[in-house]
Amino acid sequence: MRFLSILANYLSVVSASTLGKRAPTPGSLSQVTSFGNAPTKAAFYIYVPKKLAASPGIIVAVHYCSGTAQAYFNGSPYKTLAEQYGFIVIYPSSPHSGTCWDVSSKATLSHEGGGDSHTIANMVKWTVTEYKADTSKVFVTGTSSGGMMTNVLAATYPDVFKAGIVYSGVGAGCFASSAGGVAAWNNSCANGQSTATPQKWAQVVFDMYKGYNGTRPKMQVYHGSADATLRPQNYQETMKQWAGVFGYNYDKPESTKSNDPQSGYTRTVYGPSVEGIYAQGVGHSVNIRGADDMKYFGFT
Ligand SMILES: *[C@@H]1O[C@H](CO)[C@@H](O)[C@H](O)[C@H]1NC(C)=O
Ligand SMILES: *[C@@H]1O[C@H](CO)[C@@H](O)[C@H](O)[C@H]1NC(C)=O
């Protein structure tokens, strides 16, 4: 027995250290099992392109509820775009039952708070160091629960991310759980009943990283007018939030353009760092627009 437990310990140490050190294989989705401090069990998958740029950019691509890193890797255009532009893609995978992200606990809604947002930020920091990535090209995007997490990461790690693109999410803190639940569903937010002023929503963001006074990521937000899962009011609330954060007048956008970027979509620009795209007749969720994402992130 004693021998067996020593052997088991030995084997677990060996496998942890060898797996941790094994370099991700370029051109395939690889798991990184050891990346320093991981306060939650969110798994870290990475795609390093075969044609890696010198000082590459990083896109964190966050999956939806019931999704996985593998599913988002297969179902989104980023791996193909990574080969084209040479950036690295991080695909975090949710550890929670149902695989929604934790966008509800106080921990995840706080900078260095010990929640999933913290674990994902540490995936980014590991990648920056390991690949000498360009910290001015670190971006986040996601769909649905991943769109919620995109807003949460932009709010909790404004020092890490330079831009975010949200597909069909809700504003940062809108899913906050009064009971402190981790990865809890929030009906009032999902149903579009959590409404507030731009100032109040902005304060929710400021409170996630108190005292932070540096630059913040620019934000682009897509939402469908026929979204029955995360009601379209969440589009308005998210736009209020980021307009409030940047001090733009939510009631007087800089410009509103119909049929942009495609027929039936309307682009509203609140200021240089905040724009929304409302997709008429589109449900949950809006399809990823890979080529446009590349433009927004500045790869083209
Ligand atoms: C749902 O989120 C709102 C904030 O959008 C919060 O005020 C409310 O307490 C949350 N509901 C539950 C049941 O946690
Ligand atoms: C921003 O915060 C840092 C650290 O607290 C402080 O040293 C600096 O003076 C602040 N800058 C401004 C413009 O408030």
mmCIF file of C-alpha atoms and ligand atoms in Angstrom:
data_model
loop_
_atom_site.group_PDB
_atom_site.id
_atom_site.type_symbol
_atom_site.label_atom_id
_atom_site.label_comp_id
_atom_site.label_asym_id
_atom_site.label_seq_id
_atom_site.Cartn_x
_atom_site.Cartn_y
_atom_site.Cartn_z
ATOM 1 C CA MET A 1 0.000 0.000 0.000
ATOM 2 C CA ARG A 2 2.681 2.406 1.077
ATOM 3 C CA PHE A 3 4.716 1.539 -1.995
ATOM 4 C CA LEU A 4 1.680 2.041 -4.225
ATOM 5 C CA SER A 5 0.887 5.461 -2.810
ATOM 6 C CA ILE A 6 4.509 6.533 -3.185
ATOM 7 C CA LEU A 7 4.410 5.284 -6.759
ATOM 8 C CA ALA A 8 1.154 7.139 -7.416
ATOM 9 C CA ASN A 9 2.605 10.353 -6.018
ATOM 10 C CA TYR A 10 5.708 9.905 -8.082
ATOM 11 C CA LEU A 11 3.705 9.339 -11.252
ATOM 12 C CA SER A 12 1.459 12.351 -10.670
ATOM 13 C CA VAL A 13 4.484 14.599 -10.106
ATOM 14 C CA VAL A 14 6.172 13.290 -13.241
ATOM 15 C CA SER A 15 3.114 13.685 -15.424
ATOM 16 C CA ALA A 16 2.318 17.174 -14.104
ATOM 17 C CA SER A 17 5.809 18.463 -14.720
ATOM 18 C CA THR A 18 6.291 16.836 -18.120
ATOM 19 C CA LEU A 19 2.863 17.870 -19.373
ATOM 20 C CA GLY A 20 3.340 21.390 -18.060
ATOM 21 C CA LYS A 21 6.625 21.704 -19.885
ATOM 22 C CA ARG A 22 5.549 20.079 -23.103
ATOM 23 C CA ALA A 23 5.301 22.885 -25.616
ATOM 24 C CA PRO A 24 1.919 23.283 -27.298
ATOM 25 C CA THR A 25 2.036 21.733 -30.762
ATOM 26 C CA PRO A 26 1.790 24.426 -33.440
ATOM 27 C CA GLY A 27 -1.188 23.879 -35.707
ATOM 28 C CA SER A 28 -3.273 21.878 -33.234
ATOM 29 C CA LEU A 29 -5.404 22.643 -30.203
ATOM 30 C CA SER A 30 -3.242 21.808 -27.174
ATOM 31 C CA GLN A 31 -3.937 21.846 -23.464
ATOM 32 C CA VAL A 32 -1.610 23.689 -21.119
ATOM 33 C CA THR A 33 -1.878 21.989 -17.738
ATOM 34 C CA SER A 34 0.497 24.137 -15.743
ATOM 35 C CA PHE A 35 0.457 27.897 -16.074
ATOM 36 C CA GLY A 36 1.089 29.225 -12.607
ATOM 37 C CA ASN A 37 -1.739 30.350 -10.391
ATOM 38 C CA ALA A 38 -5.103 28.939 -11.468
ATOM 39 C CA PRO A 39 -7.614 29.825 -8.737
ATOM 40 C CA THR A 40 -10.411 27.937 -10.524
ATOM 41 C CA LYS A 41 -10.393 24.731 -12.546
ATOM 42 C CA ALA A 42 -11.044 26.442 -15.890
ATOM 43 C CA ALA A 43 -8.997 24.490 -18.424
ATOM 44 C CA PHE A 44 -6.496 26.194 -20.695
ATOM 45 C CA TYR A 45 -6.392 25.249 -24.369
ATOM 46 C CA ILE A 46 -4.208 27.095 -26.817
ATOM 47 C CA TYR A 47 -3.816 27.272 -30.562
ATOM 48 C CA VAL A 48 -0.378 28.345 -31.698
ATOM 49 C CA PRO A 49 -0.400 28.780 -35.469
ATOM 50 C CA LYS A 50 2.176 27.047 -37.627
ATOM 51 C CA LYS A 51 3.029 30.479 -38.977
ATOM 52 C CA LEU A 52 3.486 32.349 -35.707
ATOM 53 C CA ALA A 53 4.170 36.076 -36.030
ATOM 54 C CA ALA A 54 7.206 37.565 -34.314
ATOM 55 C CA SER A 55 5.868 39.175 -31.132
ATOM 56 C CA PRO A 56 2.418 37.719 -31.787
ATOM 57 C CA GLY A 57 -0.961 39.039 -30.720
ATOM 58 C CA ILE A 58 -3.355 36.985 -28.569
ATOM 59 C CA ILE A 59 -7.098 36.488 -28.878
ATOM 60 C CA VAL A 60 -8.977 34.873 -26.003
ATOM 61 C CA ALA A 61 -12.043 33.160 -27.504
ATOM 62 C CA VAL A 62 -14.625 32.216 -24.895
ATOM 63 C CA HIS A 63 -17.285 29.552 -25.496
ATOM 64 C CA TYR A 64 -21.038 29.588 -24.761
ATOM 65 C CA CYS A 65 -22.975 27.503 -22.188
ATOM 66 C CA SER A 66 -22.877 23.786 -23.078
ATOM 67 C CA GLY A 67 -19.813 24.538 -25.205
ATOM 68 C CA THR A 68 -16.189 23.611 -24.663
ATOM 69 C CA ALA A 69 -12.816 24.884 -25.819
ATOM 70 C CA GLN A 70 -12.869 22.182 -28.489
ATOM 71 C CA ALA A 71 -16.372 23.131 -29.682
ATOM 72 C CA TYR A 72 -15.507 26.826 -29.973
ATOM 73 C CA PHE A 73 -12.223 25.939 -31.653
ATOM 74 C CA ASN A 74 -14.186 23.955 -34.254
ATOM 75 C CA GLY A 75 -17.123 26.347 -34.553
ATOM 76 C CA SER A 76 -15.420 29.745 -34.741
ATOM 77 C CA PRO A 77 -13.135 31.183 -37.437
ATOM 78 C CA TYR A 78 -10.205 32.123 -35.188
ATOM 79 C CA LYS A 79 -7.893 29.169 -35.857
ATOM 80 C CA THR A 80 -8.022 29.879 -39.611
ATOM 81 C CA LEU A 81 -7.492 33.584 -39.001
ATOM 82 C CA ALA A 82 -4.613 32.766 -36.621
ATOM 83 C CA GLU A 83 -2.811 31.017 -39.479
ATOM 84 C CA GLN A 84 -3.451 34.013 -41.698
ATOM 85 C CA TYR A 85 -2.327 36.691 -39.221
ATOM 86 C CA GLY A 86 0.035 34.780 -36.936
ATOM 87 C CA PHE A 87 -1.660 35.409 -33.590
ATOM 88 C CA ILE A 88 -2.244 32.899 -30.790
ATOM 89 C CA VAL A 89 -5.743 31.886 -29.690
ATOM 90 C CA ILE A 90 -6.518 30.942 -26.084
ATOM 91 C CA TYR A 91 -9.655 28.824 -25.668
ATOM 92 C CA PRO A 92 -10.561 28.572 -21.981
ATOM 93 C CA SER A 93 -12.926 25.730 -21.075
ATOM 94 C CA SER A 94 -15.466 26.151 -18.288
ATOM 95 C CA PRO A 95 -15.179 23.841 -15.265
ATOM 96 C CA HIS A 96 -18.804 24.302 -14.208
ATOM 97 C CA SER A 97 -21.736 21.947 -14.645
ATOM 98 C CA GLY A 98 -23.508 22.979 -17.865
ATOM 99 C CA THR A 99 -20.282 24.795 -18.845
ATOM 100 C CA CYS A 100 -21.590 28.316 -18.390
ATOM 101 C CA TRP A 101 -18.904 30.704 -17.173
ATOM 102 C CA ASP A 102 -18.878 32.137 -13.711
ATOM 103 C CA VAL A 103 -20.013 35.704 -14.340
ATOM 104 C CA SER A 104 -22.009 35.901 -11.100
ATOM 105 C CA SER A 105 -19.735 35.493 -8.071
ATOM 106 C CA LYS A 106 -18.005 38.352 -6.301
ATOM 107 C CA ALA A 107 -14.719 36.520 -6.930
ATOM 108 C CA THR A 108 -15.023 36.506 -10.719
ATOM 109 C CA LEU A 109 -16.384 40.058 -10.745
ATOM 110 C CA SER A 110 -13.206 41.354 -9.057
ATOM 111 C CA HIS A 111 -9.696 41.994 -10.337
ATOM 112 C CA GLU A 112 -7.456 39.241 -8.936
ATOM 113 C CA GLY A 113 -10.517 38.004 -7.075
ATOM 114 C CA GLY A 114 -9.895 34.272 -7.477
ATOM 115 C CA GLY A 115 -12.682 33.504 -9.964
ATOM 116 C CA ASP A 116 -12.689 32.312 -13.582
ATOM 117 C CA SER A 117 -11.784 35.797 -14.836
ATOM 118 C CA HIS A 118 -8.615 35.607 -12.740
ATOM 119 C CA THR A 119 -7.737 32.150 -14.078
ATOM 120 C CA ILE A 120 -8.230 33.316 -17.686
ATOM 121 C CA ALA A 121 -6.121 36.446 -17.092
ATOM 122 C CA ASN A 122 -3.338 34.154 -15.858
ATOM 123 C CA MET A 123 -3.600 32.074 -19.053
ATOM 124 C CA VAL A 124 -2.962 35.296 -20.947
ATOM 125 C CA LYS A 125 -0.024 36.276 -18.728
ATOM 126 C CA TRP A 126 1.566 32.841 -19.173
ATOM 127 C CA THR A 127 1.174 33.134 -22.960
ATOM 128 C CA VAL A 128 2.617 36.649 -23.056
ATOM 129 C CA THR A 129 5.729 35.446 -21.233
ATOM 130 C CA GLU A 130 6.096 32.126 -23.040
ATOM 131 C CA TYR A 131 5.709 33.564 -26.556
ATOM 132 C CA LYS A 132 6.978 37.122 -25.963
ATOM 133 C CA ALA A 133 3.595 38.297 -27.172
ATOM 134 C CA ASP A 134 2.809 41.917 -27.978
ATOM 135 C CA THR A 135 0.830 43.213 -24.989
ATOM 136 C CA SER A 136 -0.679 45.928 -27.180
ATOM 137 C CA LYS A 137 -2.425 43.179 -29.176
ATOM 138 C CA VAL A 138 -4.248 41.220 -26.487
ATOM 139 C CA PHE A 139 -7.971 40.848 -27.190
ATOM 140 C CA VAL A 140 -11.017 38.964 -25.976
ATOM 141 C CA THR A 141 -14.200 37.816 -27.640
ATOM 142 C CA GLY A 142 -16.935 35.305 -26.945
ATOM 143 C CA THR A 143 -20.464 34.182 -27.607
ATOM 144 C CA SER A 144 -23.388 34.191 -25.153
ATOM 145 C CA SER A 145 -21.905 33.133 -21.774
ATOM 146 C CA GLY A 146 -18.557 33.814 -23.468
ATOM 147 C CA GLY A 147 -19.865 37.256 -24.432
ATOM 148 C CA MET A 148 -20.764 37.861 -20.789
ATOM 149 C CA MET A 149 -17.244 36.782 -19.829
ATOM 150 C CA THR A 150 -15.810 39.130 -22.466
ATOM 151 C CA ASN A 151 -17.511 42.044 -20.694
ATOM 152 C CA VAL A 152 -16.347 40.745 -17.303
ATOM 153 C CA LEU A 153 -12.733 40.378 -18.485
ATOM 154 C CA ALA A 154 -12.798 43.868 -20.011
ATOM 155 C CA ALA A 155 -14.040 45.206 -16.664
ATOM 156 C CA THR A 156 -11.758 43.217 -14.342
ATOM 157 C CA TYR A 157 -8.598 43.261 -16.487
ATOM 158 C CA PRO A 158 -8.583 46.588 -18.354
ATOM 159 C CA ASP A 159 -4.799 46.486 -17.923
ATOM 160 C CA VAL A 160 -4.552 43.229 -19.920
ATOM 161 C CA PHE A 161 -7.059 43.612 -22.765
ATOM 162 C CA LYS A 162 -6.929 46.256 -25.488
ATOM 163 C CA ALA A 163 -10.291 45.464 -27.093
ATOM 164 C CA GLY A 164 -13.282 43.197 -26.689
ATOM 165 C CA ILE A 165 -15.969 41.950 -29.064
ATOM 166 C CA VAL A 166 -19.141 40.638 -27.472
ATOM 167 C CA TYR A 167 -21.527 38.355 -29.330
ATOM 168 C CA SER A 168 -24.939 38.185 -27.642
ATOM 169 C CA GLY A 169 -23.945 38.571 -23.993
ATOM 170 C CA VAL A 170 -25.007 40.758 -21.082
ATOM 171 C CA GLY A 171 -23.219 43.652 -19.394
ATOM 172 C CA ALA A 172 -20.515 43.138 -16.783
ATOM 173 C CA GLY A 173 -22.132 42.465 -13.411
ATOM 174 C CA CYS A 174 -25.630 42.010 -14.853
ATOM 175 C CA PHE A 175 -25.564 38.339 -13.824
ATOM 176 C CA ALA A 176 -24.295 39.181 -10.301
ATOM 177 C CA SER A 177 -25.730 36.711 -7.813
ATOM 178 C CA SER A 178 -27.219 38.163 -4.651
ATOM 179 C CA ALA A 179 -26.539 34.837 -2.909
ATOM 180 C CA GLY A 180 -22.944 34.740 -4.135
ATOM 181 C CA GLY A 181 -23.620 31.820 -6.483
ATOM 182 C CA VAL A 182 -20.859 30.649 -8.797
ATOM 183 C CA ALA A 183 -21.880 30.374 -12.474
ATOM 184 C CA ALA A 184 -25.442 31.128 -11.387
ATOM 185 C CA TRP A 185 -28.181 31.948 -13.874
ATOM 186 C CA ASN A 186 -29.860 35.329 -13.382
ATOM 187 C CA ASN A 187 -33.397 35.523 -14.692
ATOM 188 C CA SER A 188 -33.942 39.226 -14.195
ATOM 189 C CA CYS A 189 -30.867 40.018 -16.276
ATOM 190 C CA ALA A 190 -31.548 37.376 -18.924
ATOM 191 C CA ASN A 191 -35.107 38.681 -19.257
ATOM 192 C CA GLY A 192 -33.883 42.237 -19.729
ATOM 193 C CA GLN A 193 -35.259 43.458 -16.416
ATOM 194 C CA SER A 194 -31.926 44.527 -14.903
ATOM 195 C CA THR A 195 -31.846 48.114 -16.083
ATOM 196 C CA ALA A 196 -29.856 51.067 -14.788
ATOM 197 C CA THR A 197 -28.408 54.412 -15.845
ATOM 198 C CA PRO A 198 -25.098 54.604 -17.723
ATOM 199 C CA GLN A 199 -23.523 56.014 -14.543
ATOM 200 C CA LYS A 200 -24.745 53.101 -12.409
ATOM 201 C CA TRP A 201 -23.582 50.481 -14.894
ATOM 202 C CA ALA A 202 -20.234 52.261 -15.242
ATOM 203 C CA GLN A 203 -19.840 52.216 -11.453
ATOM 204 C CA VAL A 204 -20.357 48.446 -11.511
ATOM 205 C CA VAL A 205 -17.338 48.259 -13.838
ATOM 206 C CA PHE A 206 -15.225 50.683 -11.783
ATOM 207 C CA ASP A 207 -15.956 48.697 -8.622
ATOM 208 C CA MET A 208 -14.533 45.538 -10.187
ATOM 209 C CA TYR A 209 -11.062 47.084 -10.152
ATOM 210 C CA LYS A 210 -11.076 49.849 -7.589
ATOM 211 C CA GLY A 211 -8.517 52.588 -8.027
ATOM 212 C CA TYR A 212 -7.639 51.609 -11.593
ATOM 213 C CA ASN A 213 -6.993 54.698 -13.654
ATOM 214 C CA GLY A 214 -5.242 53.363 -16.767
ATOM 215 C CA THR A 215 -6.550 52.839 -20.282
ATOM 216 C CA ARG A 216 -9.512 50.558 -20.941
ATOM 217 C CA PRO A 217 -10.279 48.236 -23.831
ATOM 218 C CA LYS A 218 -12.434 49.507 -26.652
ATOM 219 C CA MET A 219 -15.647 47.531 -26.948
ATOM 220 C CA GLN A 220 -17.787 46.300 -29.815
ATOM 221 C CA VAL A 221 -21.086 44.632 -28.961
ATOM 222 C CA TYR A 222 -23.380 42.542 -31.183
ATOM 223 C CA HIS A 223 -26.923 41.565 -30.194
ATOM 224 C CA GLY A 224 -29.949 40.200 -32.032
ATOM 225 C CA SER A 225 -33.354 41.893 -31.804
ATOM 226 C CA ALA A 226 -35.059 38.481 -31.624
ATOM 227 C CA ASP A 227 -32.885 37.073 -28.847
ATOM 228 C CA ALA A 228 -35.216 35.117 -26.561
ATOM 229 C CA THR A 229 -32.440 33.772 -24.302
ATOM 230 C CA LEU A 230 -30.739 37.028 -23.346
ATOM 231 C CA ARG A 231 -33.414 39.581 -24.138
ATOM 232 C CA PRO A 232 -32.498 42.451 -26.467
ATOM 233 C CA GLN A 233 -32.763 44.992 -23.634
ATOM 234 C CA ASN A 234 -29.371 43.624 -22.609
ATOM 235 C CA TYR A 235 -27.949 45.278 -25.707
ATOM 236 C CA GLN A 236 -29.120 48.684 -24.490
ATOM 237 C CA GLU A 237 -27.846 48.029 -20.970
ATOM 238 C CA THR A 238 -24.428 46.935 -22.219
ATOM 239 C CA MET A 239 -24.132 50.006 -24.453
ATOM 240 C CA LYS A 240 -25.113 52.223 -21.514
ATOM 241 C CA GLN A 241 -22.420 50.553 -19.429
ATOM 242 C CA TRP A 242 -19.513 51.091 -21.805
ATOM 243 C CA ALA A 243 -20.709 54.544 -22.901
ATOM 244 C CA GLY A 244 -20.814 55.403 -19.182
ATOM 245 C CA VAL A 245 -17.338 53.996 -18.544
ATOM 246 C CA PHE A 246 -15.840 56.120 -21.320
ATOM 247 C CA GLY A 247 -17.896 59.196 -20.441
ATOM 248 C CA TYR A 248 -19.821 59.234 -23.725
ATOM 249 C CA ASN A 249 -23.372 60.503 -23.900
ATOM 250 C CA TYR A 250 -25.470 57.357 -24.323
ATOM 251 C CA ASP A 251 -28.460 59.442 -25.446
ATOM 252 C CA LYS A 252 -26.494 61.182 -28.184
ATOM 253 C CA PRO A 253 -24.437 58.643 -30.103
ATOM 254 C CA GLU A 254 -21.858 59.975 -32.549
ATOM 255 C CA SER A 255 -23.427 58.111 -35.441
ATOM 256 C CA THR A 256 -26.048 55.532 -36.312
ATOM 257 C CA LYS A 257 -25.880 53.722 -39.627
ATOM 258 C CA SER A 258 -28.471 51.305 -41.012
ATOM 259 C CA ASN A 259 -27.528 48.245 -43.041
ATOM 260 C CA ASP A 260 -24.011 48.269 -41.627
ATOM 261 C CA PRO A 261 -22.122 45.914 -41.640
ATOM 262 C CA GLN A 262 -24.863 44.030 -43.493
ATOM 263 C CA SER A 263 -28.477 44.373 -44.460
ATOM 264 C CA GLY A 264 -30.713 44.593 -41.388
ATOM 265 C CA TYR A 265 -27.879 45.365 -38.972
ATOM 266 C CA THR A 266 -27.479 48.837 -37.469
ATOM 267 C CA ARG A 267 -24.162 50.154 -36.207
ATOM 268 C CA THR A 268 -24.228 52.797 -33.480
ATOM 269 C CA VAL A 269 -21.003 54.527 -32.513
ATOM 270 C CA TYR A 270 -21.025 56.149 -29.066
ATOM 271 C CA GLY A 271 -17.433 57.344 -29.239
ATOM 272 C CA PRO A 272 -14.038 56.125 -30.430
ATOM 273 C CA SER A 273 -13.990 53.240 -27.924
ATOM 274 C CA VAL A 274 -17.596 52.007 -27.929
ATOM 275 C CA GLU A 275 -19.825 50.732 -30.688
ATOM 276 C CA GLY A 276 -22.789 48.439 -30.910
ATOM 277 C CA ILE A 277 -24.257 46.432 -33.754
ATOM 278 C CA TYR A 278 -27.917 45.524 -33.441
ATOM 279 C CA ALA A 279 -28.994 42.689 -35.692
ATOM 280 C CA GLN A 280 -32.638 43.004 -36.698
ATOM 281 C CA GLY A 281 -34.519 39.711 -36.641
ATOM 282 C CA VAL A 282 -31.522 37.718 -35.406
ATOM 283 C CA GLY A 283 -32.022 35.428 -32.423
ATOM 284 C CA HIS A 284 -29.558 33.887 -29.993
ATOM 285 C CA SER A 285 -26.848 34.243 -31.004
ATOM 286 C CA VAL A 286 -25.369 36.529 -33.642
ATOM 287 C CA ASN A 287 -22.917 34.758 -35.954
ATOM 288 C CA ILE A 288 -19.257 35.611 -35.545
ATOM 289 C CA ARG A 289 -17.925 37.977 -38.222
ATOM 290 C CA GLY A 290 -14.308 36.872 -38.386
ATOM 291 C CA ALA A 291 -13.065 39.288 -41.063
ATOM 292 C CA ASP A 292 -14.681 42.245 -39.283
ATOM 293 C CA ASP A 293 -13.197 41.092 -35.973
ATOM 294 C CA MET A 294 -9.751 41.204 -37.570
ATOM 295 C CA LYS A 295 -10.356 44.812 -38.594
ATOM 296 C CA TYR A 296 -11.653 45.793 -35.163
ATOM 297 C CA PHE A 297 -8.653 44.194 -33.452
ATOM 298 C CA GLY A 298 -6.316 45.883 -35.918
ATOM 299 C CA PHE A 299 -4.842 42.793 -37.548
ATOM 300 C CA THR A 300 -5.778 44.141 -40.984
HETATM 301 C C1 LIG B 1 -29.580 39.377 -10.798
HETATM 302 O O1 LIG B 1 -28.732 40.444 -11.180
HETATM 303 C C2 LIG B 1 -29.126 41.708 -10.685
HETATM 304 C C3 LIG B 1 -28.161 42.696 -11.318
HETATM 305 O O2 LIG B 1 -28.330 42.690 -12.718
HETATM 306 C C4 LIG B 1 -29.071 41.688 -9.187
HETATM 307 O O3 LIG B 1 -29.482 42.930 -8.681
HETATM 308 C C5 LIG B 1 -29.973 40.592 -8.674
HETATM 309 O O4 LIG B 1 -29.838 40.497 -7.277
HETATM 310 C C6 LIG B 1 -29.589 39.265 -9.292
HETATM 311 N N1 LIG B 1 -30.570 38.241 -8.901
HETATM 312 C C7 LIG B 1 -30.241 37.179 -8.173
HETATM 313 C C8 LIG B 1 -31.352 36.227 -7.872
HETATM 314 O O5 LIG B 1 -29.129 36.951 -7.766
HETATM 315 C C1 LIG B 2 -3.111 56.351 -11.047
HETATM 316 O O1 LIG B 2 -2.902 55.430 -9.999
HETATM 317 C C2 LIG B 2 -1.548 55.299 -9.634
HETATM 318 C C3 LIG B 2 -1.447 54.164 -8.634
HETATM 319 O O2 LIG B 2 -2.357 54.298 -7.599
HETATM 320 C C4 LIG B 2 -1.022 56.626 -9.099
HETATM 321 O O3 LIG B 2 0.353 56.511 -8.766
HETATM 322 C C5 LIG B 2 -1.192 57.690 -10.191
HETATM 323 O O4 LIG B 2 -0.844 58.951 -9.683
HETATM 324 C C6 LIG B 2 -2.630 57.727 -10.676
HETATM 325 N N1 LIG B 2 -2.699 58.635 -11.837
HETATM 326 C C7 LIG B 2 -3.694 59.481 -12.024
HETATM 327 C C8 LIG B 2 -3.635 60.272 -13.287
HETATM 328 O O5 LIG B 2 -4.599 59.618 -11.224
#
